[in-house]
mmCIF file of C-alpha atoms in Angstrom:
data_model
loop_
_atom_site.group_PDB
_atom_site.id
_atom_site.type_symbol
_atom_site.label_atom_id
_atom_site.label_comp_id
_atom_site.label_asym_id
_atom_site.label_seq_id
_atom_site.Cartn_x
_atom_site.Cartn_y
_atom_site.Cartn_z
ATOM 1 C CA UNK A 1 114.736 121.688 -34.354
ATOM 2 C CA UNK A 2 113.385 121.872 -30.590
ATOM 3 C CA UNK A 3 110.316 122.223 -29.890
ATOM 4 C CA UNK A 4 108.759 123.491 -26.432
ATOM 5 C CA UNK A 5 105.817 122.016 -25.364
ATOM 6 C CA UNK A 6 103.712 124.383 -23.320
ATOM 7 C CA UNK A 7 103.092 122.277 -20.129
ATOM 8 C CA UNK A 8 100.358 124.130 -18.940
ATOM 9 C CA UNK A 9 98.354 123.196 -22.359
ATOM 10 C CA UNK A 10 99.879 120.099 -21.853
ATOM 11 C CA UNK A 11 98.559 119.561 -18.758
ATOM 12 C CA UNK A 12 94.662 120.928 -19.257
ATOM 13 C CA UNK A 13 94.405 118.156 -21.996
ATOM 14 C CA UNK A 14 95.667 115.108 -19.470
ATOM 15 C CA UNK A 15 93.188 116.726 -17.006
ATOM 16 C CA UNK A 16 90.353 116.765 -19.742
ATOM 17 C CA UNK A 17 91.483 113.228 -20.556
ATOM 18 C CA UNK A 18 91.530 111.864 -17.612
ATOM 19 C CA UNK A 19 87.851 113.403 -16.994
ATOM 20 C CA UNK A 20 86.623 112.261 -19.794
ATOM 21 C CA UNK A 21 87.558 108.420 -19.346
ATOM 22 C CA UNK A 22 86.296 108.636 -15.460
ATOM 23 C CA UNK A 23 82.705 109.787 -16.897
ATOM 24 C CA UNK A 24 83.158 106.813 -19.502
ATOM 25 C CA UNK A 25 83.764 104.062 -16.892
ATOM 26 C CA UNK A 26 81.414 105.556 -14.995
ATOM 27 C CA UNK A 27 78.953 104.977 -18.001
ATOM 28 C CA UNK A 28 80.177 101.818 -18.978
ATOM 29 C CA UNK A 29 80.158 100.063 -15.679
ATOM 30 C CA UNK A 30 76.552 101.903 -15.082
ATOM 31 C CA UNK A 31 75.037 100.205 -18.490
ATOM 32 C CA UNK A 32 77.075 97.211 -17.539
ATOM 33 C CA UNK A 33 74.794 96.882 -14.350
ATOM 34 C CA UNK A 34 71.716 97.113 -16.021
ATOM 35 C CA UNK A 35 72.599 94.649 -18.345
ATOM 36 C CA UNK A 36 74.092 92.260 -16.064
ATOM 37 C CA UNK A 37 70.891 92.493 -14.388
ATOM 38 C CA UNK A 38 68.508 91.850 -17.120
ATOM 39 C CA UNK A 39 71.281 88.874 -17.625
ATOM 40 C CA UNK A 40 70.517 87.669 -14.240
ATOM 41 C CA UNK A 41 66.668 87.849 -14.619
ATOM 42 C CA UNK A 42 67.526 85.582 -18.027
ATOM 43 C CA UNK A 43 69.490 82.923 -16.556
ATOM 44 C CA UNK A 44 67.255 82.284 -13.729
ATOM 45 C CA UNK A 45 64.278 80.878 -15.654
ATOM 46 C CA UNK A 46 66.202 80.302 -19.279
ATOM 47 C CA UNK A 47 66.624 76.491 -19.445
ATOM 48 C CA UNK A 48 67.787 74.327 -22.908
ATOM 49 C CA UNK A 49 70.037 74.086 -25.467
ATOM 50 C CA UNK A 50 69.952 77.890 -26.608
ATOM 51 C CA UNK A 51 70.230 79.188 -22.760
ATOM 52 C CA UNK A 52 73.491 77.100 -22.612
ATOM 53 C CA UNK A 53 74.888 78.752 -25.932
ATOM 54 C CA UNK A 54 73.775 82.160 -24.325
ATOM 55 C CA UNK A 55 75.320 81.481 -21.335
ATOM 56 C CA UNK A 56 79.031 80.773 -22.582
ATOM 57 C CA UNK A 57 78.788 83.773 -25.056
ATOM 58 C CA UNK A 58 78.155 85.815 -21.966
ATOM 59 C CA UNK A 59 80.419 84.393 -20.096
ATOM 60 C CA UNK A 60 83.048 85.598 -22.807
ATOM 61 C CA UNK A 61 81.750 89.111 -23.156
ATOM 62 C CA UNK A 62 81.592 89.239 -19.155
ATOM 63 C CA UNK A 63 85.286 88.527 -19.390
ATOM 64 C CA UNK A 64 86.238 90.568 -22.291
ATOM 65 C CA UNK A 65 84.300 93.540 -20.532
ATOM 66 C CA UNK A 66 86.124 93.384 -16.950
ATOM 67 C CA UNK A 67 89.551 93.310 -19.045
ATOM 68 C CA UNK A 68 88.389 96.165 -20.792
ATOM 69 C CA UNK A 69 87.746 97.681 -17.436
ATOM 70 C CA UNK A 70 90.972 96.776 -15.828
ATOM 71 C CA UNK A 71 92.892 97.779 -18.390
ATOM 72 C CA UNK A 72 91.362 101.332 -18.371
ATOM 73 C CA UNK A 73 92.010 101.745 -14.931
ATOM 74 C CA UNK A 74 95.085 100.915 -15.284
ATOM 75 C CA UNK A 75 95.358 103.879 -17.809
ATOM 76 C CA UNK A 76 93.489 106.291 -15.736
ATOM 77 C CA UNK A 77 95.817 105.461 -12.462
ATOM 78 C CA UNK A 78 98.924 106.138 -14.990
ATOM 79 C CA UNK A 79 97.398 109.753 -16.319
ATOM 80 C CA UNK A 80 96.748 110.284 -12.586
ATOM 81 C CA UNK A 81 100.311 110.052 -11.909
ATOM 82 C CA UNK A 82 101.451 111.935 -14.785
ATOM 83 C CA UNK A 83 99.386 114.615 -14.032
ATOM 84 C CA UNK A 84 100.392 115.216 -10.829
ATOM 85 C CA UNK A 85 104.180 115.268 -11.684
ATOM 86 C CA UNK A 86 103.590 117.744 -14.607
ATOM 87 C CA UNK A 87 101.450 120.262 -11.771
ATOM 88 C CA UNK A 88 104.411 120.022 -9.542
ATOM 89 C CA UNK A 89 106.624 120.538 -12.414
ATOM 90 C CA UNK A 90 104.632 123.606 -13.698
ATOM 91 C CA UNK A 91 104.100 124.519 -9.732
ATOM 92 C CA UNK A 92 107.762 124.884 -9.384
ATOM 93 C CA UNK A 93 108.183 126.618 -12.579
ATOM 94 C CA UNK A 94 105.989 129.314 -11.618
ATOM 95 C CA UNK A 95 107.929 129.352 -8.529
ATOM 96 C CA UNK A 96 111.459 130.245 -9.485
ATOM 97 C CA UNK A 97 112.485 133.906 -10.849
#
């Protein structure tokens, strides 16, 4: 059996998708600021033992979170593409008798 896939439908969801994940990066890297600025304010006076400890786990979740980043952008440049290959597609399809 063969199924059709309305690509206009199709098409509103990648758009809605790739809208949503461009408001969460925006969030993400907004609270990621903020945080990396109260980390900032930390490390300049913390001093000892536990600062070092604090330090390498942050290092680790400073790394983890700019994979995390890359790795969505690398989604959202993808959906970017596909979306603009499916509104040709559907712009042509509209186009022919």
């Amino acid at each position: 059996m063969i199924v059709m896939t309305d690509t206009k439908q199709l098409l509103q969801g990648l758009q809605e998708y790739y809208t949503s994940l461009e408001r969460h990066l925006g969030e993400l890297r907004s609270e990621y600021q903020q945080l990396e600025n109260s980390w900032r304010a930390f490390n300049s006076v913390a001093e000892g033992h536990y600062a070092d400890q604090f330090r390498s786990g942050w290092l680790r979740t400073q790394a983890q979170f700019q994979e995390y980043i890359n790795q969505s952008e690398k989604i959202k440049v993808l959906l970017g593409e596909r979306i603009e290959i499916l509104s040709q597609l559907n712009r042509e399809e509209g186009s022919t008798p």
